[in-house]
Short mmCIF file of C-alpha atoms and ligand atoms in Angstrom, two decimals:
data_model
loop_
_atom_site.label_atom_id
_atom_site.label_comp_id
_atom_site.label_asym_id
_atom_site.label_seq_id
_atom_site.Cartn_x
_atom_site.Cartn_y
_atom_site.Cartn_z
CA UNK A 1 69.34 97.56 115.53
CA UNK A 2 72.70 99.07 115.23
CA UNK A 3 72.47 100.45 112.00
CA UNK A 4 74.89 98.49 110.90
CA UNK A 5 73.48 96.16 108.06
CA UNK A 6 74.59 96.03 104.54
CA UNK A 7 72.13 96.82 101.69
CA UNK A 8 72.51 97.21 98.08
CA UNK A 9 70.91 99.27 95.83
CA UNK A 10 70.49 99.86 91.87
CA UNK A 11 72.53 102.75 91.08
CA UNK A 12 73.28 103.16 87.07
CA UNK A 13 76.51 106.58 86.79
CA UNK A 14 77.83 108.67 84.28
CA UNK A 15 80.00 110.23 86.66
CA UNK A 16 79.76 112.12 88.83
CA UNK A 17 76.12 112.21 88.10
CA UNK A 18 74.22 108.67 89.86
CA UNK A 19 70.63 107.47 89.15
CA UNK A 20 69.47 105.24 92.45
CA UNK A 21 66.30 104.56 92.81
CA UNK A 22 64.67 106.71 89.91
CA UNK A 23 66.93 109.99 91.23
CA UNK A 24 69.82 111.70 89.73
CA UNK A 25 72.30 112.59 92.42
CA UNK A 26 75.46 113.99 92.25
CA UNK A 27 77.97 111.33 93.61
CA UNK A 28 80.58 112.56 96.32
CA UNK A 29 80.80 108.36 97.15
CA UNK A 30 82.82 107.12 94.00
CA UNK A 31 86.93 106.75 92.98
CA UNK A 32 87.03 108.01 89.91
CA UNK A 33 89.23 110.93 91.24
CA UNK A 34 90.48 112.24 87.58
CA UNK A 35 87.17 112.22 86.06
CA UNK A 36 87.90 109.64 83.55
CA UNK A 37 85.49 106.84 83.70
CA UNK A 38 83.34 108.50 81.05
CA UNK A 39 86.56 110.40 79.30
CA UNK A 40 86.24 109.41 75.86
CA UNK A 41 89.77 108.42 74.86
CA UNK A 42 89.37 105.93 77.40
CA UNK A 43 86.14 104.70 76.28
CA UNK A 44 87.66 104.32 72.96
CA UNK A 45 90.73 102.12 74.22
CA UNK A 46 88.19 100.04 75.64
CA UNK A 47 86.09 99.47 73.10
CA UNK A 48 88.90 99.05 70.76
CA UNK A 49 90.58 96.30 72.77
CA UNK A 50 87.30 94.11 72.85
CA UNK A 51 86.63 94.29 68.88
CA UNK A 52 90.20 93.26 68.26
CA UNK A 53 91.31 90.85 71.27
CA UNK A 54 87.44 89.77 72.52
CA UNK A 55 85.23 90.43 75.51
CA UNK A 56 87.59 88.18 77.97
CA UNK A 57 91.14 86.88 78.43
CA UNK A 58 90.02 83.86 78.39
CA UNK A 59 92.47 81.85 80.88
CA UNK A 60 94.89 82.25 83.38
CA UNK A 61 98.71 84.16 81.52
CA UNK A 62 100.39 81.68 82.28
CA UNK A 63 98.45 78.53 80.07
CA UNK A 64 97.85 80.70 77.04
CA UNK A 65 100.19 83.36 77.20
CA UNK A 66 100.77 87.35 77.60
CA UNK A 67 98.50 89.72 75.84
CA UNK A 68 100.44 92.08 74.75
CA UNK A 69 98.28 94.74 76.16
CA UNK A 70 98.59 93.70 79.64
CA UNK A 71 103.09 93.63 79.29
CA UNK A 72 102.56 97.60 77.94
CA UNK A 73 100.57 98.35 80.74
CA UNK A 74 103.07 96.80 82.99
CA UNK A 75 105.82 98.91 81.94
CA UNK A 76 103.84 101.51 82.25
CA UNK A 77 103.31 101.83 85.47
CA UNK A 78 106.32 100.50 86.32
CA UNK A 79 107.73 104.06 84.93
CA UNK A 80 105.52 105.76 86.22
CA UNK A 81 106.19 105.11 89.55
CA UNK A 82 109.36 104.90 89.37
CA UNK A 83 110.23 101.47 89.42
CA UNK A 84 111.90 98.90 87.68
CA UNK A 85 108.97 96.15 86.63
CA UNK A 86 105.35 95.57 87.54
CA UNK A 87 102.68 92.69 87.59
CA UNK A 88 99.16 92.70 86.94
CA UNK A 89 96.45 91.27 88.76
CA UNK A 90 92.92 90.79 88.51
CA UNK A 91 91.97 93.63 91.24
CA UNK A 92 93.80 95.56 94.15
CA UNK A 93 92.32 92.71 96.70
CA UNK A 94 93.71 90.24 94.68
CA UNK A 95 97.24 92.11 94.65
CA UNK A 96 97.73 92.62 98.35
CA UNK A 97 96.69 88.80 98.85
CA UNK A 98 99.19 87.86 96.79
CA UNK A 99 102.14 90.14 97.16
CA UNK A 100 102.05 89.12 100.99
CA UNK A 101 101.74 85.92 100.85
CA UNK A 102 104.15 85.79 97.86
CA UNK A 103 106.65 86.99 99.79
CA UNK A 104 106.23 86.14 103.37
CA UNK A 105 105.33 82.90 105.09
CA UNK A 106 105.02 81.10 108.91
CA UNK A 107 108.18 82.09 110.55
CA UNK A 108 108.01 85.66 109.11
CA UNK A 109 106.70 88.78 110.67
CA UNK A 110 103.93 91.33 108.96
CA UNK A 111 103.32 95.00 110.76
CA UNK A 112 100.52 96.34 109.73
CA UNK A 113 98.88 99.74 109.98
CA UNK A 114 96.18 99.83 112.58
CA UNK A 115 93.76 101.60 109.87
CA UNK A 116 94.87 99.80 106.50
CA UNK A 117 92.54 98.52 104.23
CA UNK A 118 90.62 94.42 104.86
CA UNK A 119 92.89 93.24 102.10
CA UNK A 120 96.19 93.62 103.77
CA UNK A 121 94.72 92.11 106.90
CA UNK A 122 93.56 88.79 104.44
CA UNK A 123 96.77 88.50 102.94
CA UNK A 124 98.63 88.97 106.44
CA UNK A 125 96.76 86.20 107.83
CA UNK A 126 96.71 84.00 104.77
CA UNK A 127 100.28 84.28 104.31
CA UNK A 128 101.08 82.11 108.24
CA UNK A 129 102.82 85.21 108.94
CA UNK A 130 102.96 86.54 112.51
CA UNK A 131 101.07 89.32 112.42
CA UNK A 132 101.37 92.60 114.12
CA UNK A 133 99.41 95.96 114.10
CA UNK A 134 100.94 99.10 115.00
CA UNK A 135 99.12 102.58 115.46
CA UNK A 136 97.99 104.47 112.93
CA UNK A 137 100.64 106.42 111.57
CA UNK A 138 102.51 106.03 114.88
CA UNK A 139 106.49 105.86 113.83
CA UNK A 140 107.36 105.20 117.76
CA UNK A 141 104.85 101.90 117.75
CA UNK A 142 106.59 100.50 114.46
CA UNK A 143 109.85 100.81 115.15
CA UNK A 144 108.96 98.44 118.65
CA UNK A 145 107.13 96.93 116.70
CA UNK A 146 110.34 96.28 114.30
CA UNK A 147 112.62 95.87 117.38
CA UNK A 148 110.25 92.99 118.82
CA UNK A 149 110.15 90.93 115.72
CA UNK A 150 113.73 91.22 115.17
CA UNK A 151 114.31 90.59 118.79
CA UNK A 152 112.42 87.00 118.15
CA UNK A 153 115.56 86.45 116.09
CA UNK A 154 115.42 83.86 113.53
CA UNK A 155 115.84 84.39 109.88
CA UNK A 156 112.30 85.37 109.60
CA UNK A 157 111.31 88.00 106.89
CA UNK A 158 109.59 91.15 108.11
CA UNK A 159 107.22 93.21 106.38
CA UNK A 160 105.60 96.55 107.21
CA UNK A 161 102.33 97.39 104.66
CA UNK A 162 100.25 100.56 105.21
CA UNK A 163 98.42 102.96 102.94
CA UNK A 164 100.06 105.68 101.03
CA UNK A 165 96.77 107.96 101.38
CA UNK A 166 94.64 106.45 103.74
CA UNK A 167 91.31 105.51 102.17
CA UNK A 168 88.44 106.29 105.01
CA UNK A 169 90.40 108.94 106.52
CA UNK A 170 92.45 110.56 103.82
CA UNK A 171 95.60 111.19 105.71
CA UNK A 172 98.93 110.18 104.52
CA UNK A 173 101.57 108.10 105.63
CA UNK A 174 104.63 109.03 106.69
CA UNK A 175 106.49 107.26 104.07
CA UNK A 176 110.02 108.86 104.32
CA UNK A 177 110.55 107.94 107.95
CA UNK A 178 109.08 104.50 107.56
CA UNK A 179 111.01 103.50 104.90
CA UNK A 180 113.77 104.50 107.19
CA UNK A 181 112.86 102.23 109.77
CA UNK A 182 111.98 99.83 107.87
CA UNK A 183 115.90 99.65 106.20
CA UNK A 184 117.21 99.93 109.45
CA UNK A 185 115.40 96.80 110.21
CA UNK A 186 116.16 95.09 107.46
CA UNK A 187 112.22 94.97 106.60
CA UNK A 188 110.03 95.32 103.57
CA UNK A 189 107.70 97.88 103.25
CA UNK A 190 104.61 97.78 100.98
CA UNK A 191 102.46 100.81 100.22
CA UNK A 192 99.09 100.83 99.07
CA UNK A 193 98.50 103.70 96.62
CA UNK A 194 95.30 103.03 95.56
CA UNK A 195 94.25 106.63 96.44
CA UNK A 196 97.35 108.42 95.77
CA UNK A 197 98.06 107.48 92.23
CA UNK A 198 97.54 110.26 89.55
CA UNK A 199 96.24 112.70 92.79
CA UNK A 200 98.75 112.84 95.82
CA UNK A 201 102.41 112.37 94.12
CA UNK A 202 104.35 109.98 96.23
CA UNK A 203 107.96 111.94 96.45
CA UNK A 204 109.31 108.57 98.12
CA UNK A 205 109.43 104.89 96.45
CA UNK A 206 109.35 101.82 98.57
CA UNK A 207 110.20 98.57 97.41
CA UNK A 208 106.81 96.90 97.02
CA UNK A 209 104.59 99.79 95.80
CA UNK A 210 101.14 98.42 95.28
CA UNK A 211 97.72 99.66 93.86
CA UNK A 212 94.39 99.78 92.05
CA UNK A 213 93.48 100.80 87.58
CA UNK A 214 90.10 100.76 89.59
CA UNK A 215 90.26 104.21 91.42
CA UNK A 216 91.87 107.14 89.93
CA UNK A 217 92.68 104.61 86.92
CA UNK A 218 88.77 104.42 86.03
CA UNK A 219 89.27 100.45 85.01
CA UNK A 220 89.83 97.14 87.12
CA UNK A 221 92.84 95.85 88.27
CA UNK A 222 95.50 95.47 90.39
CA UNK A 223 99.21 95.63 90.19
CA UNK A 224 102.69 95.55 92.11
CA UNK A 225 105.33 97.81 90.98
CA UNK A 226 108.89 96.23 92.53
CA UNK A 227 112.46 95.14 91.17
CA UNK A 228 112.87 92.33 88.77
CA UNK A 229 114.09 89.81 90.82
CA UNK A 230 110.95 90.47 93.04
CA UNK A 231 108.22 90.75 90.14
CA UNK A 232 109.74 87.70 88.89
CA UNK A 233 109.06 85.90 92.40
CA UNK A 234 105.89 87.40 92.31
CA UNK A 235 105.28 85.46 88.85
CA UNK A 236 106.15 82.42 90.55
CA UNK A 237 104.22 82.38 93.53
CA UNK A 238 101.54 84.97 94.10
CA UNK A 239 98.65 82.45 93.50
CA UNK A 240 96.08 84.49 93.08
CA UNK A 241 97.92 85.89 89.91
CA UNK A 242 98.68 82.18 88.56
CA UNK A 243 95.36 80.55 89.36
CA UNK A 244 93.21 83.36 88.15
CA UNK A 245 92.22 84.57 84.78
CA UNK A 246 93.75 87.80 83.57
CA UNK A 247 92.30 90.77 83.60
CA UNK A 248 90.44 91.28 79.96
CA UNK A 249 92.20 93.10 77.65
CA UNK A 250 89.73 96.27 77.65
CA UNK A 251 90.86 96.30 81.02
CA UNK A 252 93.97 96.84 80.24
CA UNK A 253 93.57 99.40 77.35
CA UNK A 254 91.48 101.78 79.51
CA UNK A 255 94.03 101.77 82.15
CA UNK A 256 96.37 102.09 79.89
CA UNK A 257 94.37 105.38 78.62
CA UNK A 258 93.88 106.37 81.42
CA UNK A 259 96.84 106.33 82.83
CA UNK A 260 98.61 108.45 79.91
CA UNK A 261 95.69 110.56 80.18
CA UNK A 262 96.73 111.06 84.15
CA UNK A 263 100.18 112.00 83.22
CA UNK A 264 100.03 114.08 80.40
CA UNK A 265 97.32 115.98 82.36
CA UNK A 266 98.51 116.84 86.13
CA UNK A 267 95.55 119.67 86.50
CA UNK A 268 92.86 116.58 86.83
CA UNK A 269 94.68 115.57 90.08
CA UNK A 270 95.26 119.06 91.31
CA UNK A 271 91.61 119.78 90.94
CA UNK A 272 90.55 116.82 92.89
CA UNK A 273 92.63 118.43 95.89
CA UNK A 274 91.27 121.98 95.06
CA UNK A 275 88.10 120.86 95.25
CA UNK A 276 88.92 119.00 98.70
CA UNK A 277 90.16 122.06 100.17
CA UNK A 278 87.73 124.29 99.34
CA UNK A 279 84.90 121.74 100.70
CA UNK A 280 87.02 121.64 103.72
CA UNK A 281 87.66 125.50 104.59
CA UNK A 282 84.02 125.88 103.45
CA UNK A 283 82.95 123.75 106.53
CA UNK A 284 85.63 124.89 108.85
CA UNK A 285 87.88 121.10 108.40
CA UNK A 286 91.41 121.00 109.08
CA UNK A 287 93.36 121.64 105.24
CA UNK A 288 92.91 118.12 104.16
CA UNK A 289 96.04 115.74 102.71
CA UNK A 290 93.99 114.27 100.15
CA UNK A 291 91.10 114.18 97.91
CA UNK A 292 89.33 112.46 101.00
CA UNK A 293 87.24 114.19 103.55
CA UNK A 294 85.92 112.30 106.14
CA UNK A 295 82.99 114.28 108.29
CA UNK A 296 83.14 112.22 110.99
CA UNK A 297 79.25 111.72 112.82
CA UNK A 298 80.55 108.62 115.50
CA UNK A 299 77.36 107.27 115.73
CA UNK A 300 76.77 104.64 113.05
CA UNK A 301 72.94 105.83 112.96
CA UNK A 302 73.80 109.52 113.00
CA UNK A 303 75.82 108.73 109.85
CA UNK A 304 73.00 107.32 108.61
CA UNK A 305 70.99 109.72 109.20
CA UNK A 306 72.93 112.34 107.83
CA UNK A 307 73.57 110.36 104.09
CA UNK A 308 69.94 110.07 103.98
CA UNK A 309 69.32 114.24 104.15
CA UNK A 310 72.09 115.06 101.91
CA UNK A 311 70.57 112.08 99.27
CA UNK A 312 67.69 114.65 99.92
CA UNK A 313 69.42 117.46 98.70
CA UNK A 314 70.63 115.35 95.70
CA UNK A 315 73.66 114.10 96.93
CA UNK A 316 75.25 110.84 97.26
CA UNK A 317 77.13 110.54 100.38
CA UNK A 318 77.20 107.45 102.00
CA UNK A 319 77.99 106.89 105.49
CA UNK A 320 80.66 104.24 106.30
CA UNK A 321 80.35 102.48 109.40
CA UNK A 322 82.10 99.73 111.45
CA UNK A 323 83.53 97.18 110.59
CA UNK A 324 84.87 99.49 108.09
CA UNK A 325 86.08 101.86 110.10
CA UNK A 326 86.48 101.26 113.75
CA UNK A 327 83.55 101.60 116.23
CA UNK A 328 82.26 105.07 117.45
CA UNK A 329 83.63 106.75 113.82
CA UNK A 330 80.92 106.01 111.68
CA UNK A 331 81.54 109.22 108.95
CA UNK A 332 80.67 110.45 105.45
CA UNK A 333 83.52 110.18 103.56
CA UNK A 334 83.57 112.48 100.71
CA UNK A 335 85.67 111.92 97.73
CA UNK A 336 86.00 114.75 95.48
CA UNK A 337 86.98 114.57 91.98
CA UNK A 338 88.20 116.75 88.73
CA UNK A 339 84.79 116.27 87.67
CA UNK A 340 82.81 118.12 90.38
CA UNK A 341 82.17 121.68 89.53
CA UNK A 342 82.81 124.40 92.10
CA UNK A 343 79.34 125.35 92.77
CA UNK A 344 78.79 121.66 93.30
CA UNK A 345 81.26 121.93 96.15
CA UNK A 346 79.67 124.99 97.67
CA UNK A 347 76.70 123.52 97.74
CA UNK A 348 77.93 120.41 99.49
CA UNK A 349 79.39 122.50 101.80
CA UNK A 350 76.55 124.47 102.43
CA UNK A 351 74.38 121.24 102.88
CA UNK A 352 76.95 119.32 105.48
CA UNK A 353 76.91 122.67 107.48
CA UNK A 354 73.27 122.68 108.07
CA UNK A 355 73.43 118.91 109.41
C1 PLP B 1 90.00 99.80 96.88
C2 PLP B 1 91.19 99.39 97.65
C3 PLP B 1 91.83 98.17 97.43
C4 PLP B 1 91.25 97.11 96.55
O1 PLP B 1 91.32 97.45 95.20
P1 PLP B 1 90.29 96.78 94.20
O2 PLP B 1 90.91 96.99 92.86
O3 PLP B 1 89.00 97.52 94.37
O4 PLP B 1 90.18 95.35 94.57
C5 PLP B 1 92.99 97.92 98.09
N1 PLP B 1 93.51 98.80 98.98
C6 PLP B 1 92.90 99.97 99.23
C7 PLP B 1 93.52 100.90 100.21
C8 PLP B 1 91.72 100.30 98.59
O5 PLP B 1 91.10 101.43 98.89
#
């Protein structure tokens, strides 16, 4: 025994508040970063979009058509990060899989960082893509990296995907210099902002900026924010956009929600990190980058262990453990929210210092 098998468990949330196994606990485990799974203009959208358009979308965009929900959600984002169009997905997973191997195929080259999420790895290998992983964060191993493929010559397409805030870790990227190296190598680069959005404000744009309505977004989803031309390639051959069914259109309208609700109201994201901080000076951490903070245990059992008192306490605080992260790093990785309260974070704190 290893600790290392997967269970599942019950577990009914009105966030951050969890019932598992007939107990309340207060939920440091879940995404919903602004608070807004339960907000009730987002509720509404929801609920709205099901009387009027139906429960489902019912096909696949391209046999029946475009809601017109999921083209305003599109542009959207697409201004909201900054970009010039945007395509929809049925989840993040589904959006990395097909932005990769949308774009590159056998012949090309994909870096990858060493820590990025399972999804770029699947669409890196499903593309026929060479594929590469540098160290994390490590500017020195990319750029050989970027000198090695190009060296192979060839007209091959490069890409270079890593996470804008790093989801088991919650460092960041360092976006400006890579998308330096990355135009001096005539490469791609695709980040994954599935924890940044509507938290961490990404000051630089890259040309394929990916992500998740699932996280801070409080819906399901995935989409690619990118130039026309690209998004229109994307249209035309990310399969698992044009052989799936579209995301419902209550989907849509809470991200939608959501997302106005995450601009119009910056505080949400800036409590998230508040909270983060104090968590983190409360337990003597380094200032964190993010709403993450891993507490790193190594041993998978240890980490274990140590989810298992805090659930005592009232918490929920799960332990992630390879093959999520690498071995020897088994953690808790706290994610902390608009929604927790202060004292809820001192209490934490209190808790994780007595392990
Ligand atoms: C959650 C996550 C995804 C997948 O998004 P889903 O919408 O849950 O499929 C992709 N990348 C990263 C970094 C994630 O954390």
């Amino acid at each position: 025994m290893r600790g290392l098998r997967q269970t599942t468990r019950v577990m009914a949330s009105a966030a951050p508040l969890v019932t598992r196994d007939g107990r309340t606990l207060l939920s440091f485990s879940c995404n919903d970063y602004l608070g807004l799974a339960t907000h009730p203009a987002v509720l509404a959208a929801a609920t709205e979009a099901i009387a009027r358009y139906g429960a489902g979308a019912r096909a696949s965009r391209f046999v029946t058509g475009e809601h017109p929900l999921l083209g305003a959600l599109e542009a959207r984002l697409a201004h909201a990060k900054g970009m010039a169009a945007a395509t929809l997905f049925g989840t993040g997973y589904l959006a990395n899989l097909g932005v990769i191997t949308g774009l590159m195929g056998p012949g090309d080259t994909v870096l990858l960082d060493g820590l990025a999420h399972s999804c770029l790895f699947a669409g890196a290998r499903a593309s026929g893509a060479r594929f590469r992983r540098f160290r994390h964060n490590d500017l020195e191993d990319l750029a050989d990296g970027l000198r090695a493929a190009r060296a192979r010559g060839g007209a091959g397409h490069v890409l270079v995907a890593t996470e804008t805030v790093f989801s088991m870790d919650g460092d960041r990227a360092p976006l400006a210099a890579m998308r330096a190296l990355c135009d001096a190598h005539d490469a791609w680069l695709l980040a994954d902002d599935a924890h940044g959005l509507g938290v961490v404000a990404g000051a630089v744009t890259v040309p394929l900026a990916m992500g998740t309505l699932s996280k801070a977004l409080a819906s399901q989803g995935g989409y690619v924010c990118a130039a026309e031309p690209v998004v229109r390639l994307l249209r035309n051959r990310a399969a698992s956009q044009i052989y799936s069914t579209a995301l419902p259109p209550a989907s849509a309208a809470a991200a939608l929600a959501a997302l106005e609700i995450a601009l119009a109201e910056p505080e949400r994201g800036a409590r998230a990190l508040a909270n983060a901080r104090l968590f983190a000076d409360a337990v003597g951490l380094e200032p964190p980058q993010s709403q993450i903070v891993p507490v790193m245990l190594g041993d998978a059992r240890a980490a274990m262990a140590a989810a298992e008192r805090l659930a005592e306490e009232g918490f929920l605080a799960v332990a992630i453990r390879p093959p999520t992260v690498p071995e020897g790093t088994a953690r808790l990785r706290l994610a902390f929210t608009a929604a927790h309260a202060e004292a809820d974070v001192r209490r934490l704190a209190n808790c994780v210092r007595a392990l």
